[in-house]
Short mmCIF file of C-alpha atoms in Angstrom, two decimals:
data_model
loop_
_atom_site.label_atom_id
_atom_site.label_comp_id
_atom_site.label_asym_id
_atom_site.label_seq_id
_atom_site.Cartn_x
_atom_site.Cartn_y
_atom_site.Cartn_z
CA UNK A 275 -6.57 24.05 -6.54
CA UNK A 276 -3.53 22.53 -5.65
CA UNK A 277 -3.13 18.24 -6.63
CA UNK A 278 -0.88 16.18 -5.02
CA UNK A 279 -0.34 13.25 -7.24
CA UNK A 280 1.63 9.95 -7.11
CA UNK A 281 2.77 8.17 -10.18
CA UNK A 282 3.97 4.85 -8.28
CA UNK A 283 6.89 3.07 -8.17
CA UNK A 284 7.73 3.00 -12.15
CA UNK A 285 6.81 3.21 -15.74
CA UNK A 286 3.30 1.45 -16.13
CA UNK A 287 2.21 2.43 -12.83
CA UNK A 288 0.76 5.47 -12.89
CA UNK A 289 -3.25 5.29 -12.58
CA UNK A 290 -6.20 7.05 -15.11
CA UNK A 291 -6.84 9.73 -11.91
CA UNK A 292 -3.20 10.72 -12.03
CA UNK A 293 -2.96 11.12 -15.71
CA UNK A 294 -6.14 13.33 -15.47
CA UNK A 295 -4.83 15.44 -13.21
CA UNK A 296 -1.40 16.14 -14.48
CA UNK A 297 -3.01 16.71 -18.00
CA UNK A 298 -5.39 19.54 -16.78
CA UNK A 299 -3.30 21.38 -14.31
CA UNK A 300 -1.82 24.57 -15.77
CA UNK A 301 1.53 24.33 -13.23
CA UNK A 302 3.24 20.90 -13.18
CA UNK A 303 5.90 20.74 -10.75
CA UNK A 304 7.85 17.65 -9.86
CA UNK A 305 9.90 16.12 -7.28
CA UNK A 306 12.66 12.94 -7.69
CA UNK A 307 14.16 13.19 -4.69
CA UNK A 308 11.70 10.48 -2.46
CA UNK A 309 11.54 8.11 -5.18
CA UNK A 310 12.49 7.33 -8.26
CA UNK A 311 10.31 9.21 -11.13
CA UNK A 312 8.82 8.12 -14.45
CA UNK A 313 10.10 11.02 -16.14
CA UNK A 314 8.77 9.92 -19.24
CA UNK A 315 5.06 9.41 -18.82
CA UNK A 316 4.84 12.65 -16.50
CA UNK A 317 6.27 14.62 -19.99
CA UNK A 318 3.74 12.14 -21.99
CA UNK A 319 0.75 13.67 -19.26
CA UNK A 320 1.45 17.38 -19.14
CA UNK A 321 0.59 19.94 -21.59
CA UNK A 322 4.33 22.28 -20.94
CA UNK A 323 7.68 21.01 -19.75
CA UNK A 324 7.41 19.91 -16.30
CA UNK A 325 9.80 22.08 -13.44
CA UNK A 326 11.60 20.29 -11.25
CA UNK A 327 11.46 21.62 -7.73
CA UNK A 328 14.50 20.34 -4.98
CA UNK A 329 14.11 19.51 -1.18
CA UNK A 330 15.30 22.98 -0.52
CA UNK A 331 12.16 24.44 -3.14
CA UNK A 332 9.73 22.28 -1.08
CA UNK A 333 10.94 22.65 2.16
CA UNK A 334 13.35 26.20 2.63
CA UNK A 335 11.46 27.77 0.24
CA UNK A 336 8.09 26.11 1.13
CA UNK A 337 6.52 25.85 -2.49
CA UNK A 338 7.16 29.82 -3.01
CA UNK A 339 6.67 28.59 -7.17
CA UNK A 340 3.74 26.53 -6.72
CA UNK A 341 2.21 29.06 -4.98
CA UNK A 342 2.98 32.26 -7.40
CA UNK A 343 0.60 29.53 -9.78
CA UNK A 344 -2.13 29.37 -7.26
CA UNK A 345 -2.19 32.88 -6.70
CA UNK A 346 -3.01 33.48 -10.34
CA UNK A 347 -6.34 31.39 -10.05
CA UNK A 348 -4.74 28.30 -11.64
CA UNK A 349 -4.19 24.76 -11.17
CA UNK A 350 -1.11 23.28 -10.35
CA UNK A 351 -0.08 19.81 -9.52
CA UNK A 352 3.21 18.22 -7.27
CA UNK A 353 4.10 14.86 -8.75
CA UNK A 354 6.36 12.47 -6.72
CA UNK A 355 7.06 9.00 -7.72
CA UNK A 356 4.83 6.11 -5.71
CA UNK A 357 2.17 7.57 -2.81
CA UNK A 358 2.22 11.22 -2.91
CA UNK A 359 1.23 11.26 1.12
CA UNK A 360 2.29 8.07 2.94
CA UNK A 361 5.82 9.28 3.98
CA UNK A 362 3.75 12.62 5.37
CA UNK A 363 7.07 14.14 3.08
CA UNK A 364 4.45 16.69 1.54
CA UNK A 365 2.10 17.17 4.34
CA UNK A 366 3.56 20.51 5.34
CA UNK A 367 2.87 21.30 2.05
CA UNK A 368 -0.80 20.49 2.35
CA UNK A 369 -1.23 22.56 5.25
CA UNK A 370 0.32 25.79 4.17
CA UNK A 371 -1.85 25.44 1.39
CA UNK A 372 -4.94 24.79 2.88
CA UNK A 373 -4.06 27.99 5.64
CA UNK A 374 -3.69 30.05 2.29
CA UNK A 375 -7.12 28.72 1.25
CA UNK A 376 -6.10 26.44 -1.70
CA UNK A 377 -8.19 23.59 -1.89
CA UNK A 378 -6.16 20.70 -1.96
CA UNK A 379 -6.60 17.41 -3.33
CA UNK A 380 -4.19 13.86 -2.92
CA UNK A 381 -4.24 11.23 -5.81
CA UNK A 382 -2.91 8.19 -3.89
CA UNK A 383 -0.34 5.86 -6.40
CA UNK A 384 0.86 2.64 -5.65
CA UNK A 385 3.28 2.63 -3.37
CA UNK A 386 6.46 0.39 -3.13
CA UNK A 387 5.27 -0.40 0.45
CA UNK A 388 2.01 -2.60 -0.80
CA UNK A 389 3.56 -3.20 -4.11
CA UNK A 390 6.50 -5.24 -2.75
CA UNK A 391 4.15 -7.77 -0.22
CA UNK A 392 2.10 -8.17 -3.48
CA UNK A 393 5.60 -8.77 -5.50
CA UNK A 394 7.04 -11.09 -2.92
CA UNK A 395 3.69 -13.15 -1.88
CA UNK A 396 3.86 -11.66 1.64
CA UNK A 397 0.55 -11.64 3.55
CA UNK A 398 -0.08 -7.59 4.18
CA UNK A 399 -2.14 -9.14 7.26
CA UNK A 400 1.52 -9.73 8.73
CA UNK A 401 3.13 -6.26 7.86
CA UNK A 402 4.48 -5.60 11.86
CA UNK A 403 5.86 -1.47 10.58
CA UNK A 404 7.93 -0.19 8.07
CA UNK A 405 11.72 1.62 9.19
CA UNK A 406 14.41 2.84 7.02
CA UNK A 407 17.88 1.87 6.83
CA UNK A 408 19.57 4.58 6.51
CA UNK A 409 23.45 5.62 5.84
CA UNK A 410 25.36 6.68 8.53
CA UNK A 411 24.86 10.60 9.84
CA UNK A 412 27.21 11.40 11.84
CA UNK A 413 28.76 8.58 11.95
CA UNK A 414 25.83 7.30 13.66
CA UNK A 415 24.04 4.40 12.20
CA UNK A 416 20.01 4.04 13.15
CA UNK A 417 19.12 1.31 15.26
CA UNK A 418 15.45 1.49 14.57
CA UNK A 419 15.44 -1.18 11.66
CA UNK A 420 16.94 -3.65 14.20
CA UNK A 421 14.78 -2.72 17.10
CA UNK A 422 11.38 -3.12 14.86
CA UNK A 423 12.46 -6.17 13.00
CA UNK A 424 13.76 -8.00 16.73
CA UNK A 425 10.05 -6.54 17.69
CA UNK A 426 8.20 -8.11 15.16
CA UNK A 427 10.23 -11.33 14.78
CA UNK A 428 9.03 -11.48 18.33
CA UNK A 429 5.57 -11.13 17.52
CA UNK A 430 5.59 -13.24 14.34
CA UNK A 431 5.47 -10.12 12.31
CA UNK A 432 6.99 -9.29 8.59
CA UNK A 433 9.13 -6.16 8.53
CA UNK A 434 9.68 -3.57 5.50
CA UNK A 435 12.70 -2.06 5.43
CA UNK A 436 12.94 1.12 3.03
CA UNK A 437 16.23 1.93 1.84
CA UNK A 438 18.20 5.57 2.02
CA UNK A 439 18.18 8.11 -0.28
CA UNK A 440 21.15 10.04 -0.53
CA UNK A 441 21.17 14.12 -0.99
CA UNK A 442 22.40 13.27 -4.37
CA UNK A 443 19.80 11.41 -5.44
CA UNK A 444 21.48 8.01 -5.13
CA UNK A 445 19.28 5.54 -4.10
CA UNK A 446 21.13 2.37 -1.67
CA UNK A 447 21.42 -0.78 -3.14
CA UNK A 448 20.58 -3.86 -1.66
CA UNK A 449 24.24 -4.77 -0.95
CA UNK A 450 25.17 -1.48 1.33
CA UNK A 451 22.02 -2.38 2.88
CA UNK A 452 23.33 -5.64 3.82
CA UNK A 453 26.05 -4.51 5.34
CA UNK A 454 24.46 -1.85 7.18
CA UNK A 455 22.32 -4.14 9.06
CA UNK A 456 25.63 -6.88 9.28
CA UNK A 457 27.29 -4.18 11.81
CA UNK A 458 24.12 -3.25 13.31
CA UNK A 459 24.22 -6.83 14.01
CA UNK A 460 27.48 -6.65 15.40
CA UNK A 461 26.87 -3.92 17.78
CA UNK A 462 23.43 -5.40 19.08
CA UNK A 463 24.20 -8.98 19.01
CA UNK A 464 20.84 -10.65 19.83
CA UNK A 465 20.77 -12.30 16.56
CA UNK A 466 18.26 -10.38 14.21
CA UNK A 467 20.76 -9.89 11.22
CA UNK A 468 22.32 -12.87 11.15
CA UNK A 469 24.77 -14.04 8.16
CA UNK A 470 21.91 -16.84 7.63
CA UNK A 471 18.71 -14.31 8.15
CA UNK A 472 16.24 -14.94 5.13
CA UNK A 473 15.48 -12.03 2.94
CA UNK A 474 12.80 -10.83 0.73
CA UNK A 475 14.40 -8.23 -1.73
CA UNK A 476 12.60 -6.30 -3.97
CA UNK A 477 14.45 -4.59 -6.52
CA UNK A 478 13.28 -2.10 -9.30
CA UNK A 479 9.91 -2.49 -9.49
CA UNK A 480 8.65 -1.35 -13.09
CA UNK A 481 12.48 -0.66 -13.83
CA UNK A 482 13.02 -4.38 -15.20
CA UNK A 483 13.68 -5.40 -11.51
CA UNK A 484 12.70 -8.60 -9.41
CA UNK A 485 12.38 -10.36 -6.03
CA UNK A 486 14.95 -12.33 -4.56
CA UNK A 487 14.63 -14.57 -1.63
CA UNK A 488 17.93 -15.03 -0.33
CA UNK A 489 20.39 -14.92 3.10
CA UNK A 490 21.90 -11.74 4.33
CA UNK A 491 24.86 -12.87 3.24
CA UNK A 492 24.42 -13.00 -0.15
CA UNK A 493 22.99 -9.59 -0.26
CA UNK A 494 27.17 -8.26 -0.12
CA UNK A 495 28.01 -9.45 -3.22
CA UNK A 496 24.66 -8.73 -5.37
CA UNK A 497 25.04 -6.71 -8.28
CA UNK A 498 21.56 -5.32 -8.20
CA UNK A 499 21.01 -1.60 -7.95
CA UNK A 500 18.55 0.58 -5.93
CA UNK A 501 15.81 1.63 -5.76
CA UNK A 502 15.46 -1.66 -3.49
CA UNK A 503 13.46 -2.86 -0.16
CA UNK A 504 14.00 -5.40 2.12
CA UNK A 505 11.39 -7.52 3.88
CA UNK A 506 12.52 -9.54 6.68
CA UNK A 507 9.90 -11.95 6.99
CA UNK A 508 8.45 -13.85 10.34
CA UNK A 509 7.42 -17.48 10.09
CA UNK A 510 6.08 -18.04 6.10
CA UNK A 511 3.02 -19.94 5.88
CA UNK A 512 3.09 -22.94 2.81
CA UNK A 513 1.17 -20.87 0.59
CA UNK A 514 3.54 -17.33 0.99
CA UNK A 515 6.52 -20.03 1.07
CA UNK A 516 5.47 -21.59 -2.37
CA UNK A 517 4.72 -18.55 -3.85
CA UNK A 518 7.75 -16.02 -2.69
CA UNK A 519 10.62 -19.22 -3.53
CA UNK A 520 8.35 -19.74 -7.38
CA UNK A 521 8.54 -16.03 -7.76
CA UNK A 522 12.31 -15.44 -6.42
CA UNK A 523 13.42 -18.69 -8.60
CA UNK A 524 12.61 -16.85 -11.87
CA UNK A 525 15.77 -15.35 -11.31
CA UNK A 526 18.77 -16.52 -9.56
CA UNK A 527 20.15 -14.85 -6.76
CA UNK A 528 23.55 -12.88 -7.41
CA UNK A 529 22.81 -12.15 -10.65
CA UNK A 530 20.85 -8.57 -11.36
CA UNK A 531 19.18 -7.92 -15.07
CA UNK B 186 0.38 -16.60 -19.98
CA UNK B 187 -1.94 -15.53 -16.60
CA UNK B 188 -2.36 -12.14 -15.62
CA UNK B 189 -3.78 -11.45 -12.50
CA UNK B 190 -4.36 -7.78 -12.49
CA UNK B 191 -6.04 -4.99 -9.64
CA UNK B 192 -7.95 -2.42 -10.79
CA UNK B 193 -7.41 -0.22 -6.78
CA UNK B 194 -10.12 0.70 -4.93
CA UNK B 195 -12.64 2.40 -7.06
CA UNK B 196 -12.97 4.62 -10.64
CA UNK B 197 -10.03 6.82 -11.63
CA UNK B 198 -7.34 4.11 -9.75
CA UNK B 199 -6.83 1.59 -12.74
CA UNK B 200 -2.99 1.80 -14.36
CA UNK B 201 -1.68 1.94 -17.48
CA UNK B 202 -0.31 -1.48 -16.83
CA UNK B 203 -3.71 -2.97 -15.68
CA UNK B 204 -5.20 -1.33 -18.49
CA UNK B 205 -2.84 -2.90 -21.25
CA UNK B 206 -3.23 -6.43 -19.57
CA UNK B 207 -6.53 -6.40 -19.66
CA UNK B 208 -7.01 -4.58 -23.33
CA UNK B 209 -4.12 -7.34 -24.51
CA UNK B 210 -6.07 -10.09 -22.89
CA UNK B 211 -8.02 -13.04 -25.27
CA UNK B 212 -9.75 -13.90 -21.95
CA UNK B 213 -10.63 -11.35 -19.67
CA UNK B 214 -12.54 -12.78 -16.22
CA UNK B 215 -13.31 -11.17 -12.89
CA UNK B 216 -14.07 -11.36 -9.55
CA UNK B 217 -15.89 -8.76 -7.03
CA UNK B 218 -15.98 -10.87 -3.71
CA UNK B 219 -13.10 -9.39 -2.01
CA UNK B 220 -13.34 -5.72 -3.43
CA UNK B 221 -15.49 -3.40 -5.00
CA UNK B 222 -14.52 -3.89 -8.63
CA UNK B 223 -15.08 -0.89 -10.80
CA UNK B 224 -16.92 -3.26 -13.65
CA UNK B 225 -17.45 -0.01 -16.08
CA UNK B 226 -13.62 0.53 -16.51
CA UNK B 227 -13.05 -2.84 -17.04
CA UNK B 228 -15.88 -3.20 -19.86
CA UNK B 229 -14.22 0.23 -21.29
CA UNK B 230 -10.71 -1.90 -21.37
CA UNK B 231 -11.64 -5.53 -22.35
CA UNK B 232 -12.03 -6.30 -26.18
CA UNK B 233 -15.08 -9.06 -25.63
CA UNK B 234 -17.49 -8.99 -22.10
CA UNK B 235 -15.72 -9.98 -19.33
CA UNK B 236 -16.50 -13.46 -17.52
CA UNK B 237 -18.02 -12.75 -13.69
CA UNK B 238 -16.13 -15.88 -11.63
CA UNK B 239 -17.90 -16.53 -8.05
CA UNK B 240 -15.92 -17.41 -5.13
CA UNK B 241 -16.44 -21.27 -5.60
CA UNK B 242 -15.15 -20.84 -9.51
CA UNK B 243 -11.89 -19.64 -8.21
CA UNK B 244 -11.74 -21.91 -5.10
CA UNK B 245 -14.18 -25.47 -5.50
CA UNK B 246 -13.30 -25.42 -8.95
CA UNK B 247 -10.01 -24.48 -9.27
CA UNK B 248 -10.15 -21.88 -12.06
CA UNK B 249 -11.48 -24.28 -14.38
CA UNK B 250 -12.68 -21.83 -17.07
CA UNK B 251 -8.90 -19.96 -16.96
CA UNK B 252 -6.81 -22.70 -17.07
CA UNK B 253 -9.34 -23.32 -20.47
CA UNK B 254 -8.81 -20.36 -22.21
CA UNK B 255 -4.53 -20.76 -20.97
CA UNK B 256 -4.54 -24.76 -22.54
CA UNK B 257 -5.66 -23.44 -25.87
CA UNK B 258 -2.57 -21.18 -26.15
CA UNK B 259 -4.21 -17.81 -25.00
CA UNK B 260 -3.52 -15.23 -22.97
CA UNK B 261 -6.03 -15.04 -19.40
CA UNK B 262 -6.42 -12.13 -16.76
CA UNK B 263 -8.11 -12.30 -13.96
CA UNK B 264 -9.25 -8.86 -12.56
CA UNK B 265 -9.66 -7.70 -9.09
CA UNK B 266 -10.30 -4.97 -7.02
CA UNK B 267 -7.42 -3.14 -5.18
CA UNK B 268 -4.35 -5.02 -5.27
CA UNK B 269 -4.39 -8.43 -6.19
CA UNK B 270 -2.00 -9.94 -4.22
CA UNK B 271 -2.02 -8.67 -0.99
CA UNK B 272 -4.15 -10.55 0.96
CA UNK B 273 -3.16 -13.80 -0.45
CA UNK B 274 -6.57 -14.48 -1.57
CA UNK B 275 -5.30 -16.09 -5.39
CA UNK B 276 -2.06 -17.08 -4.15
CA UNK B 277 -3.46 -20.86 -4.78
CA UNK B 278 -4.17 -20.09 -8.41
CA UNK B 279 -0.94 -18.72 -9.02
CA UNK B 280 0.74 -21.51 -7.47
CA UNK B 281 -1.34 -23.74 -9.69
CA UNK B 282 -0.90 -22.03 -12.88
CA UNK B 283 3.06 -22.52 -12.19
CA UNK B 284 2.72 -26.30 -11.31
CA UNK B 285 1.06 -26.50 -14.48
CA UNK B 286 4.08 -24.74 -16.70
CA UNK B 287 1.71 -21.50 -17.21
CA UNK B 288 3.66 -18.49 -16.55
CA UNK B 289 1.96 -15.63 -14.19
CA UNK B 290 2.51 -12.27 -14.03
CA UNK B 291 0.61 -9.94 -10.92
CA UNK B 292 0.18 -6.39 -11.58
CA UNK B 293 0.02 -4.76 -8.70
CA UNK B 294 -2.90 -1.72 -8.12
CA UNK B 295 -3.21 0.60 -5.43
CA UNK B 296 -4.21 -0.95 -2.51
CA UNK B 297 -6.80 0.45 0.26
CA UNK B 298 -4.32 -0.62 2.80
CA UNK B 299 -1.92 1.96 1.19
CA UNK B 300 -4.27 4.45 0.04
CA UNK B 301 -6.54 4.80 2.76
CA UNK B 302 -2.94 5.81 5.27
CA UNK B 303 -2.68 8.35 2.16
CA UNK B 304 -5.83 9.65 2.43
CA UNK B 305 -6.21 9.85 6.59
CA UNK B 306 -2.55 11.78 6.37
CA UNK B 307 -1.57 9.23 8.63
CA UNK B 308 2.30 8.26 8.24
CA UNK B 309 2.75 4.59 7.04
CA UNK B 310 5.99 4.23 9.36
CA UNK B 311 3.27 3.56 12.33
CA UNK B 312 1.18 1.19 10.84
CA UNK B 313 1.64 -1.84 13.14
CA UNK B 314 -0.50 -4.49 11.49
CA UNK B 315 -3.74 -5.16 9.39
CA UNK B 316 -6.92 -7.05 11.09
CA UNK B 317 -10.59 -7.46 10.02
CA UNK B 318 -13.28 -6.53 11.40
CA UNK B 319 -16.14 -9.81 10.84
CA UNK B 320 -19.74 -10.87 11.56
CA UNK B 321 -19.65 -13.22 13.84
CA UNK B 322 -19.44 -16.98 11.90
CA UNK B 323 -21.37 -19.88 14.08
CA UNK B 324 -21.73 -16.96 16.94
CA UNK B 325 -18.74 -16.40 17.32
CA UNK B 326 -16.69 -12.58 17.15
CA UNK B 327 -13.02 -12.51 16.02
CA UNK B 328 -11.18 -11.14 18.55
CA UNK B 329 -7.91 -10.15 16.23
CA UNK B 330 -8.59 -6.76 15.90
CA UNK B 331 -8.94 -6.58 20.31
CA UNK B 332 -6.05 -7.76 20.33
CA UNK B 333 -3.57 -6.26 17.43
CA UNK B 334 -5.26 -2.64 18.37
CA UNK B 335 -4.24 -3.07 22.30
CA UNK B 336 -0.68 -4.29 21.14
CA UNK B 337 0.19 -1.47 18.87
CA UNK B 338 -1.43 1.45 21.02
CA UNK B 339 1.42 -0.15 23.39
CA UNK B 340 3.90 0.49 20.50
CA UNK B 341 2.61 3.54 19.52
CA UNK B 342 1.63 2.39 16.36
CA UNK B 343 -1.85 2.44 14.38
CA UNK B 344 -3.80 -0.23 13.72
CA UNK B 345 -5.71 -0.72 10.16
CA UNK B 346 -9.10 -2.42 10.50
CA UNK B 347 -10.10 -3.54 7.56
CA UNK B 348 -14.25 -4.60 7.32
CA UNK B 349 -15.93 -7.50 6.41
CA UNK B 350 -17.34 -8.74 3.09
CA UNK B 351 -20.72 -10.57 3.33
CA UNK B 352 -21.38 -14.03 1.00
CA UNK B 353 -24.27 -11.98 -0.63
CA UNK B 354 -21.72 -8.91 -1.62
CA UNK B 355 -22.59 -6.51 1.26
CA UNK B 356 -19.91 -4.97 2.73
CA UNK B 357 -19.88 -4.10 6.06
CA UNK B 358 -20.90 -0.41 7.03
CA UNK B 359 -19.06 1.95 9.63
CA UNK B 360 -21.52 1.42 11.99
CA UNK B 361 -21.86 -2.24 12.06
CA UNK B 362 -18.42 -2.36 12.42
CA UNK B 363 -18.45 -0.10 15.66
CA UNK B 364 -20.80 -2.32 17.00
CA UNK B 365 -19.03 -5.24 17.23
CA UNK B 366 -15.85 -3.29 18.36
CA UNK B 367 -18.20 -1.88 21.30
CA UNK B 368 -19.29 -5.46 21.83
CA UNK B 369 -15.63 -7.08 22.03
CA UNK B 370 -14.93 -4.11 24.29
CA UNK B 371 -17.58 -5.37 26.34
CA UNK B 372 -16.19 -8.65 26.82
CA UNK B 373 -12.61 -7.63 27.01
CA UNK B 374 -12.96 -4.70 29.09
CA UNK B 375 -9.14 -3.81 28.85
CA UNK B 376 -10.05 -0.13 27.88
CA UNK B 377 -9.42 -0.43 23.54
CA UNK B 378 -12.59 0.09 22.11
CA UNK B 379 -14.47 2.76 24.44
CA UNK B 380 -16.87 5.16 23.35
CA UNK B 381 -14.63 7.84 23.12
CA UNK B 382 -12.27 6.08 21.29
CA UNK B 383 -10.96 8.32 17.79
CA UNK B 384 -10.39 6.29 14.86
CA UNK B 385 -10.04 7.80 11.29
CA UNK B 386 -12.93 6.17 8.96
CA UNK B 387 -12.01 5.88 5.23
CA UNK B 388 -15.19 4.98 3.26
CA UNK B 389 -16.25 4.62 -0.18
CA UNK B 390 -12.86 5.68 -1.40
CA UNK B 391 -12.88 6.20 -5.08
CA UNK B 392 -16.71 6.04 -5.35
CA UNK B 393 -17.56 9.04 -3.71
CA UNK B 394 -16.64 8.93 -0.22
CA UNK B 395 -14.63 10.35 2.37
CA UNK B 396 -12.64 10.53 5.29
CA UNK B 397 -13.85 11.06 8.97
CA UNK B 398 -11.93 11.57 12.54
CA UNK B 399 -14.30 10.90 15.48
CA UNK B 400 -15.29 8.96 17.94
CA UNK B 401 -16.51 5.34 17.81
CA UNK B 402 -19.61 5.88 19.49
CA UNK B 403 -20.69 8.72 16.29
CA UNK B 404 -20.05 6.33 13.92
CA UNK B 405 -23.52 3.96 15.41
CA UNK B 406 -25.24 6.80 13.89
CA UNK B 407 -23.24 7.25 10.76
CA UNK B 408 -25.31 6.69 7.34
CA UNK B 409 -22.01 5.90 5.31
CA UNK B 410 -21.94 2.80 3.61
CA UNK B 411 -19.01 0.65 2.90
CA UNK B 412 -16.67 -0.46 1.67
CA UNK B 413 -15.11 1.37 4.93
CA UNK B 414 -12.12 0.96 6.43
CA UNK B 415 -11.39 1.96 9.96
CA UNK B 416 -7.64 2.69 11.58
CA UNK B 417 -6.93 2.94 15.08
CA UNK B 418 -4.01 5.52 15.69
CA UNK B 419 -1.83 5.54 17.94
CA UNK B 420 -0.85 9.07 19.42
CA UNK B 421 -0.36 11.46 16.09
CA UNK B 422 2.34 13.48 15.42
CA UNK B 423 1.11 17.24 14.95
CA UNK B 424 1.69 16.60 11.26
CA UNK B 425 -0.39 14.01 11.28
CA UNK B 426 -3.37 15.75 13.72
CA UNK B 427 -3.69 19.11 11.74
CA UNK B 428 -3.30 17.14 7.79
CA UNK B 429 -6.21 14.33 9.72
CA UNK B 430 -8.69 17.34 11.36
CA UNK B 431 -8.12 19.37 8.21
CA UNK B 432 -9.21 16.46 5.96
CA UNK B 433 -11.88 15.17 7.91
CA UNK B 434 -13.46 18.67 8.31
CA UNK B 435 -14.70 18.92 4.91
CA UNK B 436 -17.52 16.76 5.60
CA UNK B 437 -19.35 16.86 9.09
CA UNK B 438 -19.24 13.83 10.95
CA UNK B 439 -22.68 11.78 10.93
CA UNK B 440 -23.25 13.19 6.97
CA UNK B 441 -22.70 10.55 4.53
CA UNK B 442 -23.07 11.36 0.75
#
């Protein structure tokens, strides 16, 4: 039996079903390199010292480690920080294993997508899609965060914007993201990323982070690190427009913990 | 200080951070109006019994009994199921609590929105808005989720359905909920909701349940119960067909639990 587990976006987060899983499973594997992981509680959970397995073990190698485990009749268990499934990162996994005739079994988290409408008082009823803003590759910069954002402005729609990971492991911080989507702005020019666009940003959730509620502009000079997202928001009804500026104002904007 | 804590969407999804709130709590209340709360976790977790609040408690009267137990000095959660936040539901309490110089702090829980994506394979970058599927009120059908489901199968993008929670508790089966999409098909006639329409059907997730891919006119017939919710994809990446068929499979459509 193979588990697929998510221990969401940081320390605290990681549910009873999760914990369960990680402390019966005789193979515990990891992965840090979609999210940020709670190192700490996953070493609290299993029984040995959990292995860390790179893109290149998952994907090049296709789980050849977690499957020696299998193969001897025992559990094992893939932990990734946040959903173990929404990004459909692991889903390749899931298959090969199933064709082998492991049963397989996902333990959904909380993931940064939901957590960060609940964080910044966003209606999920107005999530329009979710795009990533990604560093240049290439030296080509995706348009798709500025194409689904004009889209859903359009249609009265919030938009989530994830935010790169690089190979390294560095996750973007708000201000690079800022400036990604200033020159996308400049090359597009129908007035989505505006100097003046309100921003939702939430930063390090469960790593001492917060929300900010704040203009692109002042996203360049913010000291806050990644992991981060960015929620351009449509039209905010009273009640998300009380709540997001009460929850933003518990911290003033510029200044990271 | 308020807590306002979700437990996710059934047994097995409550976190370590709900779980302190709640065990840390002088006051521990709870509502089960807008989720399926998983009562015998929270019992497990709560030092006294925890206070059942109806919807009027929370709305007509304004919290009265929490903003009791937070004017004597002591701490207050208020449990729900899922995530707390996300549909805005206690966004007026919060807003209350700060007008009244009580700080609030939401702990966010894995949310069906999130976790049912997770469990249907389905890849969160297409999800192109939330609607709900309702009894009629005063005759009368919503026709939101016509209308969001025709937009996004434009955009390629998939459509979450969410289903309906009587006044007396019930929530809304599969099957009722085909019905009225067959019905607003009916009087829209713009080709959305047909009979052979496939939607993935998440039900009971948590609480013994599963996930089906078929077509709207099996689920009339379908025995499962709810809490259900029902997404409308757009066209699915192979990815996201095989990791759908192969999780569906494991229960035969028209076979509830």
């Amino acid at each position: 039996m193979l588990y697929i587990v998510g221990l969401g976006p940081g320390p605290g987060y990681a549910t009873e079903a999760a914990l369960r899983a990680i402390r019966e499973a005789d193979c515990v594997f990891y992965e840090d390199y979609t999210g940020p992981l709670d190192l700490e509680t996953l070493r609290r959970a299993a029984v040995g010292e959990p292995v860390r397995l790179a893109r290149r073990d998952l994907e090049e190698e296709s789980g050849r480690r977690i499957f020696e485990c299998l193969r001897e009749g025992r559990r094992a268990v893939l932990v990734t920080a946040g959903d173990p499934a929404l990004a459909t990162s692991h889903h390749a996994l899931v298959a090969l294993a199933r064709a082998r005739g492991f049963p397989v079994q996902i333990i959904p988290g909380v993931s940064i997508i939901c957590a960060a409408f609940s964080a910044a008082c966003l209606s999920i009823y107005k999530l329009g899609g979710v795009a990533t803003v990604t560093y240049p590759r290439g030296g080509i910069y995706s348009r798709r965060p500025y194409e689904l954002a004009e889209q859903n402005l359009r249609r009265d729609m919030h938009t989530l914007l994830l935010l790169d990971v690089r190979e390294d492991g560095f996750f973007m911080p708000p201000r690079d993201a800022a400036e990604i989507l200033l020159r996308l702005e400049e090359e597009e020019q129908r007035g989505v990323f505006t100097l003046d666009r309100h921003v939702a940003v939430v930063y390090r959730l469960g790593w001492g982070g917060s929300t900010l509620y704040t203009q692109l502009r002042d996203l360049l000079s913010l000291e806050a690190e990644g992991p981060a997202v960015i929620i351009v928001p449509a039209r905010l009804s009273p009640v998300e427009k009380e709540c997001l500026e009460v929850a933003a104002a518990r911290r003033p904007a510029g200044k990271a913990p």
